mmCIF file of C-alpha atoms and ligand atoms in Angstrom:
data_model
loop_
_atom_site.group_PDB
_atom_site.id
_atom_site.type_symbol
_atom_site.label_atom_id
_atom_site.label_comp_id
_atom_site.label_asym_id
_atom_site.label_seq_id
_atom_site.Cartn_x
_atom_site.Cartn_y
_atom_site.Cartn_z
ATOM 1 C CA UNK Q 1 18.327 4.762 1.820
ATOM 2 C CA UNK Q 2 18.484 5.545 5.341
ATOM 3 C CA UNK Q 3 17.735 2.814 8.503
ATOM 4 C CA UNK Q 4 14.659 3.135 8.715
ATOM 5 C CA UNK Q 5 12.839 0.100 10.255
ATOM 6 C CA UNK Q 6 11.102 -2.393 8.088
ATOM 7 C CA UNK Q 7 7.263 -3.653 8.465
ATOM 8 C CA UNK Q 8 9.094 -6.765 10.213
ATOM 9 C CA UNK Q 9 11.204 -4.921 12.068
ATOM 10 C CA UNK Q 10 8.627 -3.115 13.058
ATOM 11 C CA UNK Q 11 6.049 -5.633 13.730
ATOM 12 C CA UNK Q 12 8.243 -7.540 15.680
ATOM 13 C CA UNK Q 13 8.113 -5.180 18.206
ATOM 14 C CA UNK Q 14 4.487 -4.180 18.577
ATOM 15 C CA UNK Q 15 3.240 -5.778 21.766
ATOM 16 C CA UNK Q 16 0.586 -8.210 20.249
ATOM 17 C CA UNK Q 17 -0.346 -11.798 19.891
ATOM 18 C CA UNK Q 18 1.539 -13.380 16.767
ATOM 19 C CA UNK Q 19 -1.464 -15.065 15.206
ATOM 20 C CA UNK Q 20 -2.099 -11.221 14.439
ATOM 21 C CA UNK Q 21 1.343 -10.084 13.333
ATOM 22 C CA UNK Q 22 0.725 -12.822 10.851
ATOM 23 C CA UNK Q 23 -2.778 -11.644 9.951
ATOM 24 C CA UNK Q 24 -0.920 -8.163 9.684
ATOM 25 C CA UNK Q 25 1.682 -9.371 7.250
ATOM 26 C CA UNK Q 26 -0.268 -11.611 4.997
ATOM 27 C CA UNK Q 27 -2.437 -8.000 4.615
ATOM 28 C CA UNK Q 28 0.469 -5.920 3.974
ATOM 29 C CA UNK Q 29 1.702 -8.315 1.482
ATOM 30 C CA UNK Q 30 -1.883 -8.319 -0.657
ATOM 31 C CA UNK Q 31 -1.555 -4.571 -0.429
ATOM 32 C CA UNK Q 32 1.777 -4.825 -2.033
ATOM 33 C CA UNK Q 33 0.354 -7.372 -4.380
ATOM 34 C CA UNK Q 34 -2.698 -4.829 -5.535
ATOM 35 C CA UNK Q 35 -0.837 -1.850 -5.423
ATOM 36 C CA UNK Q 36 1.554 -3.856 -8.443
ATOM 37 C CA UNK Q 37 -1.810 -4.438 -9.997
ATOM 38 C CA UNK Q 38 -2.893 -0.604 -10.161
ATOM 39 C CA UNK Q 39 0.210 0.934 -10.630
ATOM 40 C CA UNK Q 40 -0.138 -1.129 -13.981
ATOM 41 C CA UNK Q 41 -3.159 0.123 -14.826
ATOM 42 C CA UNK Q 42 -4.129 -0.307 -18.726
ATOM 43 C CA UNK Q 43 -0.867 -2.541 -19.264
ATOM 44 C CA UNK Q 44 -2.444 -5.000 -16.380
ATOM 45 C CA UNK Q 45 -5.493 -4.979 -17.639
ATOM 46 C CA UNK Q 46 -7.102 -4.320 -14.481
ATOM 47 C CA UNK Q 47 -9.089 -1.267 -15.715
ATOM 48 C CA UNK Q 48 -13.096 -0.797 -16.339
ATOM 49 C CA UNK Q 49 -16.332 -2.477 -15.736
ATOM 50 C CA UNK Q 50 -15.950 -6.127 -14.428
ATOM 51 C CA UNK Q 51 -19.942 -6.107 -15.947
ATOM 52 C CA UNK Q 52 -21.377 -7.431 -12.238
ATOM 53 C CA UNK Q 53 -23.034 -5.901 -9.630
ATOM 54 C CA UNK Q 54 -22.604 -6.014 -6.290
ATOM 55 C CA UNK Q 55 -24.755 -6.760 -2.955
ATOM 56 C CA UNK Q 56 -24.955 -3.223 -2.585
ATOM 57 C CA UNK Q 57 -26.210 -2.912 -6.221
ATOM 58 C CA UNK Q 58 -23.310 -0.943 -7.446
ATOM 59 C CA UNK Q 59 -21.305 -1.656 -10.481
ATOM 60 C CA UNK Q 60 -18.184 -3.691 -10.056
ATOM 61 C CA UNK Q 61 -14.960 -2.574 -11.692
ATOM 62 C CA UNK Q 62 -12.437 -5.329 -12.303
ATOM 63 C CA UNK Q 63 -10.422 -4.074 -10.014
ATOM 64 C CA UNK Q 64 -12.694 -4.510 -7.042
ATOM 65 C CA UNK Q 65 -13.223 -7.986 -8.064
ATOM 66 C CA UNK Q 66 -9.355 -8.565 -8.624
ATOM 67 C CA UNK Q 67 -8.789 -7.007 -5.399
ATOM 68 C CA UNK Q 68 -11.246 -8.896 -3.265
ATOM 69 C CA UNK Q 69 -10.023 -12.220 -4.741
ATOM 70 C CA UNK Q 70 -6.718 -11.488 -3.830
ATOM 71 C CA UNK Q 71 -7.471 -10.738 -0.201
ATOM 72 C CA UNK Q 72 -10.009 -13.250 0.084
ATOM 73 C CA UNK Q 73 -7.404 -16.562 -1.252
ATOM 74 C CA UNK Q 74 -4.639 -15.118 0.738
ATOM 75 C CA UNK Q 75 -6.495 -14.623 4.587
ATOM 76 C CA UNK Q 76 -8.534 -17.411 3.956
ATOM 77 C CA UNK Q 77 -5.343 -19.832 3.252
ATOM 78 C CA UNK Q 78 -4.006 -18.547 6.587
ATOM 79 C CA UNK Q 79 -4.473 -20.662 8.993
ATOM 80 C CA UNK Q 80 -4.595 -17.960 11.584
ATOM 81 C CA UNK Q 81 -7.728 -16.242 9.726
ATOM 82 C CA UNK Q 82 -10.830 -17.813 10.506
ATOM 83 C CA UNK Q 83 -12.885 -16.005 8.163
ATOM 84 C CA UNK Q 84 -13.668 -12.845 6.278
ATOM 85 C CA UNK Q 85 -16.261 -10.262 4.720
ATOM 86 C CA UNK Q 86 -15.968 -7.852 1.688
ATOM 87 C CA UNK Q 87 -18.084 -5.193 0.570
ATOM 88 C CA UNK Q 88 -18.086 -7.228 -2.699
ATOM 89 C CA UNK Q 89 -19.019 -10.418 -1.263
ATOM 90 C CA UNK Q 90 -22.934 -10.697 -0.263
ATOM 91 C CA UNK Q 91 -22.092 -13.335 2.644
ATOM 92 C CA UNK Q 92 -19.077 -14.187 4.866
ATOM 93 C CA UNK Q 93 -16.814 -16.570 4.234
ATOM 94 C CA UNK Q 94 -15.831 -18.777 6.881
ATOM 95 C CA UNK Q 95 -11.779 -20.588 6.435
ATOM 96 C CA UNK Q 96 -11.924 -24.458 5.337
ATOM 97 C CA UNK Q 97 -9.613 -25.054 8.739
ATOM 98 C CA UNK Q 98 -10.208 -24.899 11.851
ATOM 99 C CA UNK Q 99 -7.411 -23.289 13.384
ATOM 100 C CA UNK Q 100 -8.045 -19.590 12.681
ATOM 101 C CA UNK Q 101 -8.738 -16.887 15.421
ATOM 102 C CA UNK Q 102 -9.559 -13.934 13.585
ATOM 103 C CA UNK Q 103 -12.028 -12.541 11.906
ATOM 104 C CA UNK Q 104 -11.436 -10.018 8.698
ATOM 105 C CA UNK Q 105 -13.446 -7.699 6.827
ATOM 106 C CA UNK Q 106 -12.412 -5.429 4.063
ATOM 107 C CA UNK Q 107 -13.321 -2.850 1.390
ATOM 108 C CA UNK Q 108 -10.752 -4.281 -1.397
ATOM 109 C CA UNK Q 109 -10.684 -0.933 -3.683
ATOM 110 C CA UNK Q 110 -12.049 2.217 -1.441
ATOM 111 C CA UNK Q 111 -13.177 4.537 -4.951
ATOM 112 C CA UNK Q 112 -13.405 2.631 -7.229
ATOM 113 C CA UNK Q 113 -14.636 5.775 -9.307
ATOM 114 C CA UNK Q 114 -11.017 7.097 -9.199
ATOM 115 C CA UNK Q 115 -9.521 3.514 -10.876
ATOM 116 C CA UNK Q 116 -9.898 4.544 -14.317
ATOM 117 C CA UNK Q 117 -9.392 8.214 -14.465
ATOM 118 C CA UNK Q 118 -5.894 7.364 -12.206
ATOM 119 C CA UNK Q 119 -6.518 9.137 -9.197
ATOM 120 C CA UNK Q 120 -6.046 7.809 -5.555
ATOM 121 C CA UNK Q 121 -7.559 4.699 -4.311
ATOM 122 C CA UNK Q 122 -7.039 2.477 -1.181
ATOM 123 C CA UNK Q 123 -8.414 -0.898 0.402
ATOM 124 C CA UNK Q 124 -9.302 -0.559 3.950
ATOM 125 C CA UNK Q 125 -9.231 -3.561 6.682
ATOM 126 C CA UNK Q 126 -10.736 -3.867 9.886
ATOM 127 C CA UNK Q 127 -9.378 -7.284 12.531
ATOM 128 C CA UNK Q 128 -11.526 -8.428 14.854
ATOM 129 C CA UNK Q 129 -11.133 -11.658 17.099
ATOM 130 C CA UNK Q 130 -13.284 -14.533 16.656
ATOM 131 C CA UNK Q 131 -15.774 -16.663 18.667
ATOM 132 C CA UNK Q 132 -15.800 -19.697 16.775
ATOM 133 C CA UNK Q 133 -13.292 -21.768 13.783
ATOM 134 C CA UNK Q 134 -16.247 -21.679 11.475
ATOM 135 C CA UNK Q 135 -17.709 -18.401 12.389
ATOM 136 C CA UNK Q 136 -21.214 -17.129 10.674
ATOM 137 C CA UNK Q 137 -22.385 -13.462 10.318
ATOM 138 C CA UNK Q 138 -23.027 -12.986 13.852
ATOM 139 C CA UNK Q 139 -19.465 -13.705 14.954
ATOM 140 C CA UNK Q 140 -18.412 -10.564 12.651
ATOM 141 C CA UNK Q 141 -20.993 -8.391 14.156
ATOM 142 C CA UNK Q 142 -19.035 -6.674 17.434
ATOM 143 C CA UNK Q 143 -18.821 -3.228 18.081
ATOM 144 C CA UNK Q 144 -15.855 -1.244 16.081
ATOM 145 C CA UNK Q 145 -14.202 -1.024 19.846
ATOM 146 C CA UNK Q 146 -13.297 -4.134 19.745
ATOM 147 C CA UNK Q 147 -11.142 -4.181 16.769
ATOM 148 C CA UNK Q 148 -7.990 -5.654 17.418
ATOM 149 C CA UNK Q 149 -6.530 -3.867 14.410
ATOM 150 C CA UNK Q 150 -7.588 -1.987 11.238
ATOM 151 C CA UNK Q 151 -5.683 0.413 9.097
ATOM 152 C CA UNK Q 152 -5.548 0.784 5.222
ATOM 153 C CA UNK Q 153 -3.470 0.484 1.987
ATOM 154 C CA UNK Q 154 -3.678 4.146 0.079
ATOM 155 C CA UNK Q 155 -2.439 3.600 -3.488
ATOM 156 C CA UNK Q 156 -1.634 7.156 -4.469
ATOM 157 C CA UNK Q 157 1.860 9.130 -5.725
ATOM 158 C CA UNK Q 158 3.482 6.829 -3.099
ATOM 159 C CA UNK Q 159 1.888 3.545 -2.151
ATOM 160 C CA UNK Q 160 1.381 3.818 1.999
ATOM 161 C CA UNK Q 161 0.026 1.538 4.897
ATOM 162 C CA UNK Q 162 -1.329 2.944 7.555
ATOM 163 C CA UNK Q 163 -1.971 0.751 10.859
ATOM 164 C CA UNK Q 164 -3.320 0.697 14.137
ATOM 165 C CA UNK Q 165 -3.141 -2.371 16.829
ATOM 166 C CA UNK Q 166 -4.707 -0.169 19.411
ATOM 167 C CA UNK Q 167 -1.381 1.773 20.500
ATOM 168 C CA UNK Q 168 -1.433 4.796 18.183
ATOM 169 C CA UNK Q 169 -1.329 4.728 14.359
ATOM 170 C CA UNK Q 170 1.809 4.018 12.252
ATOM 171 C CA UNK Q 171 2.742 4.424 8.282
ATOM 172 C CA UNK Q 172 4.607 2.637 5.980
ATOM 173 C CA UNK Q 173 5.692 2.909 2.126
ATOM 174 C CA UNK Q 174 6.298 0.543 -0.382
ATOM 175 C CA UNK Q 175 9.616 0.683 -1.438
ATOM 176 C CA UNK Q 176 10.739 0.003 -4.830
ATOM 177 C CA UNK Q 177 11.987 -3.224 -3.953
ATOM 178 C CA UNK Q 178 8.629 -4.026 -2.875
ATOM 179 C CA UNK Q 179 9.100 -3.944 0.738
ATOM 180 C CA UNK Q 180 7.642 -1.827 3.309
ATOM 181 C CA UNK Q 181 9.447 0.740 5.049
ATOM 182 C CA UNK Q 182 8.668 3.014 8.579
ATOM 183 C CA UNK Q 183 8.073 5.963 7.521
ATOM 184 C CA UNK Q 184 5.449 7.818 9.622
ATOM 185 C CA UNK Q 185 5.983 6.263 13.182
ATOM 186 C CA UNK Q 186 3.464 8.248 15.072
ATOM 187 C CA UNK Q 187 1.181 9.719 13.084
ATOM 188 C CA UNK Q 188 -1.240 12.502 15.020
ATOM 189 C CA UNK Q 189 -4.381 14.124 14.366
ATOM 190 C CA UNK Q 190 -3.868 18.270 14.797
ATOM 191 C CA UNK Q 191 -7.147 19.289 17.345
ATOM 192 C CA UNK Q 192 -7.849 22.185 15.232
ATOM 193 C CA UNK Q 193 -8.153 22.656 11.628
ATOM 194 C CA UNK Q 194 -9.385 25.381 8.146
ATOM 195 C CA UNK Q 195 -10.129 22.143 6.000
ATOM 196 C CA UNK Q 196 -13.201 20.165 5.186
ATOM 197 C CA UNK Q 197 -14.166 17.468 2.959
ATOM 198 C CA UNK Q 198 -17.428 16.464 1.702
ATOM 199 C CA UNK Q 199 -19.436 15.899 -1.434
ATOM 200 C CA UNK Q 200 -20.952 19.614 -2.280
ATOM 201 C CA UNK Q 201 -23.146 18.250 -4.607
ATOM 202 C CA UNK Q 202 -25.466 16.887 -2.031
ATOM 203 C CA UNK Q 203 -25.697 19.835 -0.329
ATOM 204 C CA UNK Q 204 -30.025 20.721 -0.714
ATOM 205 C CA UNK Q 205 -30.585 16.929 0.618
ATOM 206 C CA UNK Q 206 -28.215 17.402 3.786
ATOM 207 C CA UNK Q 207 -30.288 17.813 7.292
ATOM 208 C CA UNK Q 208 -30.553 20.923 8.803
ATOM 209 C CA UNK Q 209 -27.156 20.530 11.404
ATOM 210 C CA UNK Q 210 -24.878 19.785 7.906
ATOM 211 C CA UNK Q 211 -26.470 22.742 6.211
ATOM 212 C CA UNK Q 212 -25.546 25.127 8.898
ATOM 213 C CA UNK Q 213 -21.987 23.834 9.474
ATOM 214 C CA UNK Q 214 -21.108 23.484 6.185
ATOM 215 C CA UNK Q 215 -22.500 27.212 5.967
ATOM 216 C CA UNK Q 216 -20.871 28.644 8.793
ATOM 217 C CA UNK Q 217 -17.617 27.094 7.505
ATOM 218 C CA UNK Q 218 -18.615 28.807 3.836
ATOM 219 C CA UNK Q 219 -19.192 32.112 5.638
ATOM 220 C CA UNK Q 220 -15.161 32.269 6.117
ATOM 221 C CA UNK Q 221 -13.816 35.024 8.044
ATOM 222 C CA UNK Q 222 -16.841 37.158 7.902
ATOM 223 C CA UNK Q 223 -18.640 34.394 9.900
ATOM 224 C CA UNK Q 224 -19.162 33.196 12.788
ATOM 225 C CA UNK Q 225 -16.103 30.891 12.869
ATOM 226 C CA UNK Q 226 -14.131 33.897 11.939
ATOM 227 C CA UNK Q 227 -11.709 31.825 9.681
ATOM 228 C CA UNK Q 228 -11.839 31.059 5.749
ATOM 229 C CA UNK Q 229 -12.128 27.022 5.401
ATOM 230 C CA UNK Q 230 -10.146 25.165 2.088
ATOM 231 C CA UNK Q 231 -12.432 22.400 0.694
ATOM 232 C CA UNK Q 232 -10.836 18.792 -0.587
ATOM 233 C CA UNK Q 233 -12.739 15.889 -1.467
ATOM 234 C CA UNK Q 234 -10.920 13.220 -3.510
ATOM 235 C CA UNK Q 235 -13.542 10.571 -3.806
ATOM 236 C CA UNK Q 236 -11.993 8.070 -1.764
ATOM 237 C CA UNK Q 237 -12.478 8.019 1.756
ATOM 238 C CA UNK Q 238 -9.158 5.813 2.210
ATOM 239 C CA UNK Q 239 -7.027 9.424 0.143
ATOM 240 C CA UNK Q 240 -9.406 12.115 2.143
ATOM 241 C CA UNK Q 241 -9.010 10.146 5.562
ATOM 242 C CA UNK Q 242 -5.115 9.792 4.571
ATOM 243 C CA UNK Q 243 -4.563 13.698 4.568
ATOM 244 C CA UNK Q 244 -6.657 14.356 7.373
ATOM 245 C CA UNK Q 245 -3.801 12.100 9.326
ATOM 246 C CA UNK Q 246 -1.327 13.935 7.640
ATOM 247 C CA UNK Q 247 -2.474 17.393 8.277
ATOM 248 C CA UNK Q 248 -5.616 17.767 10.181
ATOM 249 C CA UNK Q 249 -9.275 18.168 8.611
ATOM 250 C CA UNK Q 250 -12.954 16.970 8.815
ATOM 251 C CA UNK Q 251 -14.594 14.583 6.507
ATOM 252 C CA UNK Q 252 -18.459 14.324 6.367
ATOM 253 C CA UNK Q 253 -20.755 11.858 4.430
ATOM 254 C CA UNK Q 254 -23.735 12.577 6.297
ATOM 255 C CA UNK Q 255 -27.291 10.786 6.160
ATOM 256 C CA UNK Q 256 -29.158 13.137 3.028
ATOM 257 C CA UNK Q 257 -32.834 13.259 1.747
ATOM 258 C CA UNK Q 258 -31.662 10.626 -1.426
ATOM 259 C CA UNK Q 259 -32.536 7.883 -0.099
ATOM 260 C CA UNK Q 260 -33.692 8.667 3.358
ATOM 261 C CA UNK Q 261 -34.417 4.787 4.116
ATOM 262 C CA UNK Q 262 -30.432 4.260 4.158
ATOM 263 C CA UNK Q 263 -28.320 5.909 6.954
ATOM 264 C CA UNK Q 264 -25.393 7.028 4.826
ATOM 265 C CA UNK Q 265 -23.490 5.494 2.160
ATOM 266 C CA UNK Q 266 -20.587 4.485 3.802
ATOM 267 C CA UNK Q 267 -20.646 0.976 5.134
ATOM 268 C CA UNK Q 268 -20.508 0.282 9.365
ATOM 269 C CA UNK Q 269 -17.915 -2.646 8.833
ATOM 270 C CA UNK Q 270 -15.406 -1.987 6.738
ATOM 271 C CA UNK Q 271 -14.901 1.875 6.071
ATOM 272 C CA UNK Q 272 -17.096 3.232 9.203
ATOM 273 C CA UNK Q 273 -15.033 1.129 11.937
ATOM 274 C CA UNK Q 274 -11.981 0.761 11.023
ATOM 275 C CA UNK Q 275 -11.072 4.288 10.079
ATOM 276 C CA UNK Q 276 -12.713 5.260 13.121
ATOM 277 C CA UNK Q 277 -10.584 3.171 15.014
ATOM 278 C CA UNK Q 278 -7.632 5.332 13.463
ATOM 279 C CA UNK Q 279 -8.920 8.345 13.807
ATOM 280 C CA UNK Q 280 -9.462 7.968 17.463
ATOM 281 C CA UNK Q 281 -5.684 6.429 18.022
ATOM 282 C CA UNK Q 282 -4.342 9.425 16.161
ATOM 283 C CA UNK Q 283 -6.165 12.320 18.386
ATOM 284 C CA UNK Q 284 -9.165 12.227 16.592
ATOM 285 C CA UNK Q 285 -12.544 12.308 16.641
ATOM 286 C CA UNK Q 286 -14.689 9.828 14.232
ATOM 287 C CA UNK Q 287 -18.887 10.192 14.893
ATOM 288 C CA UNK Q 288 -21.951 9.664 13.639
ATOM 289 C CA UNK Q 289 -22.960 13.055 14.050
ATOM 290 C CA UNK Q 290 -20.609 15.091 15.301
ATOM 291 C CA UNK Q 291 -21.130 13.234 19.570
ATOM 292 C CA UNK Q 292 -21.638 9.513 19.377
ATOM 293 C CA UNK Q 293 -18.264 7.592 18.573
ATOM 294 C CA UNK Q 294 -18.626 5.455 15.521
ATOM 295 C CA UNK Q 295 -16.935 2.833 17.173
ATOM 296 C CA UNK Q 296 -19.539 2.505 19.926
ATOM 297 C CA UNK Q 297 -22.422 1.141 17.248
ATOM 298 C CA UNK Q 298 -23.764 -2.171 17.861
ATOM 299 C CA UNK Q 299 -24.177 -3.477 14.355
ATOM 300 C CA UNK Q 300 -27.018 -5.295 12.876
ATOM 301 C CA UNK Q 301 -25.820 -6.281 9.332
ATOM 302 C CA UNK Q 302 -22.499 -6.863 7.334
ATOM 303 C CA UNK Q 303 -23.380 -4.281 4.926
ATOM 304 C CA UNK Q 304 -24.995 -1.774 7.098
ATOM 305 C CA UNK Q 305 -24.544 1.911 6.449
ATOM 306 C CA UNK Q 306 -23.502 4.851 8.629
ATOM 307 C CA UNK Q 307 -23.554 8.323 8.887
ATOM 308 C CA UNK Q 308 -19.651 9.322 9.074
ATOM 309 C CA UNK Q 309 -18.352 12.767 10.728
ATOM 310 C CA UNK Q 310 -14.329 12.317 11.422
ATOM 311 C CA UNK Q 311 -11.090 14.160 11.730
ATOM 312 C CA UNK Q 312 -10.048 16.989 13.941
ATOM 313 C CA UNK Q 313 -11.179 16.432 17.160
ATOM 314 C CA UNK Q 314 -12.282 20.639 17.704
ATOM 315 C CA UNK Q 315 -13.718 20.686 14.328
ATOM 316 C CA UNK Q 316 -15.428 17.759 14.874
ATOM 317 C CA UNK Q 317 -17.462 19.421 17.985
ATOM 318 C CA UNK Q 318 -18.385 22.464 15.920
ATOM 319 C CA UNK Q 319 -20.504 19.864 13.935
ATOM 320 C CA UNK Q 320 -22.378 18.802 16.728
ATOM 321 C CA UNK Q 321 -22.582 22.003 17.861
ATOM 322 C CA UNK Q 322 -24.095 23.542 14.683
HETATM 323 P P1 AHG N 1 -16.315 2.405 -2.747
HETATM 324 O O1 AHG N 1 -15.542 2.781 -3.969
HETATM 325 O O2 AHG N 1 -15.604 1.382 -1.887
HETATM 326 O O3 AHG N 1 -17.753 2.039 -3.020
HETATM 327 O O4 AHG N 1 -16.349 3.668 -1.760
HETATM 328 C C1 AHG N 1 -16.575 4.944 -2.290
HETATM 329 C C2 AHG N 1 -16.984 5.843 -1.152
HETATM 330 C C3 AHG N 1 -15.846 6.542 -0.449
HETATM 331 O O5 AHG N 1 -14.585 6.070 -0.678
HETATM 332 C C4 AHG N 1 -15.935 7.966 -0.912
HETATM 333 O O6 AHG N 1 -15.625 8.834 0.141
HETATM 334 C C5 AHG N 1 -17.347 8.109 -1.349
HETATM 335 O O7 AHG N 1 -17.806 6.831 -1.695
HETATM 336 C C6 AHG N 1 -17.494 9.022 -2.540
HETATM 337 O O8 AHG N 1 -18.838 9.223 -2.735
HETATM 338 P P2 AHG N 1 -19.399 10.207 -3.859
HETATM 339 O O9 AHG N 1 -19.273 9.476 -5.154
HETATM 340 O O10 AHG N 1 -20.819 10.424 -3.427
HETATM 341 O O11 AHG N 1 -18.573 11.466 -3.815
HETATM 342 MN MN1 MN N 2 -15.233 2.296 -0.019
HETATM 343 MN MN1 MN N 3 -14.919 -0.573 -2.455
#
């Protein structure tokens, strides 16, 4: 191994208050914890249907349940953490102290399709500070700008964390040993980009500005973007968010003609914000549509959906422009 810094080593240096470091570390240690838990797979017995539903009427797997217990016991026992919201928990929970000053919300397994066919899957966090020691909905609801921190856990071929505290965007892999090393220090966004990512499948219920972006892109080099585009789409926006970081890229899951009544599928709180919030600290660009910032939405509901155009930050403007 070479001296690389560890996740205290590093932490310990970020300029930031330590209630959060510790919020930080009890979430990198739950990743650690649920990454165990995967990397098991049939031989933890964490695969399949848990046979619930969720508040968002899709099927739980027992992993999402696993996962969300995990995170939920271990911020909640915290006594910095005064409370928290899941995608698999209808209501938040507020901490049985008193002490706690922030405010967590979290999508404990980010595709959950992928768990049993082994492909990559992720949980994503978003920190926020709170108003109150026994905080209700309403506490939770800020803007995505004011996340204190967010990043995510991606449990692929390596097991990475990927962080922001506001001060640009840093990774992290679990070592063997079960610690977490520095690996990606500053991790950056390339402006420009051949690669998009979205669901194909949905393509004759996309609004007229998808259609003729994802077109243009399709066109290639005989097009008007005179360049041929690569497609990826891995099912989980944690993996596809992951590589954009890594290597540049767009990722759309726009509003479609499904179910018109809902503005997306992804969820404002917990996927919407908080890779925004990375995106944006890496060079990016992370919208609803292609102009307004994601992070700028006033939200109405725990569980409320968005429209989500990231990645790239010149890619990102040929949406808007199409
Ligand atoms: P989750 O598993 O937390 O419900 O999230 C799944 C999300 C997101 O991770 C992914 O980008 C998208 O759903 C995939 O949607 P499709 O199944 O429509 O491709
Ligand atoms: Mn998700
Ligand atoms: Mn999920």
């Amino acid at each position: 191994m070479t001296d690389r810094p560890s996740f205290d080593a590093h932490l310990a240096a970020v300029q930031a208050p330590d209630g959060l470091k510790t919020v930080l570390e009890v979430l990198a240690q739950t990743c650690a914890e649920i990454s165990d838990l995967v990397a098991g797979g049939a031989l933890s017995g964490v695969l399949g249907a848990s046979g619930a539903v969720n508040v968002q009427d899709e099927e739980q797997k027992k992993l999402d349940v696993i996962a969300n217990d995990i995170l939920t016991d271990a911020l909640l026992a915290s006594p910095v953490v005064a409370g928290v919201g899941s995608e698999e928990m209808d209501v938040t929970q507020p901490a049985a102290h008193a002490t706690g000053e922030y405010l967590v919300m979290f999508d404990p397994l980010d595709g959950s399709s992928n768990i049993d066919i082994n492909a990559p899957v992720g949980t994503i966090f978003s920190v926020l500070k709170g108003f109150s020691p026994t905080p209700t909905e309403a506490d939770f609801l800020q803007p995505g700008r004011r996340q204190v921190a967010a990043g995510y856990a991606l449990y692929g071929a390596q097991t990475m964390l990927v962080l922001t505290t506001g001060a640009g965007v840093t990774g992290f892999t679990l070592a063997a040993d079960g610690s977490w090393v520095l690996t990606h220090p500053d991790i950056r966004i390339p402006a420009d980009t051949k690669e998009f990512a979205i669901n194909m499948s949905n393509q004759r219920h996309w609004a007229g500005g998808v259609q003729r972006y994802i077109a243009a892109c399709l066109e290639g080099a005989d097009g008007p973007r005179g360049k041929n585009f690569n497609m990826r789409w891995v099912a989980a926006m944690v993996a596809d968010v992951h590589r954009i970081l890594m290597r540049g890229g767009v990722f759309l899951y726009p509003w479609d003609r499904r179910e018109p009544e809902k503005a997306g599928k992804l969820r404002l709180m917990y996927e919407g914000n908080p890779m925004a919030f990375l995106v944006e600290q890496a060079g990016g660009k992370a919208t609803l549509d292609g102009v307004a910032s994601i992070l700028d939405v006033v939200p109405e509901r725990l569980h409320q959906r968005i429209p989500v155009a990231l990645g790239s930050a010149n890619e990102v403007d040929q949406i808007a422009a199409a």
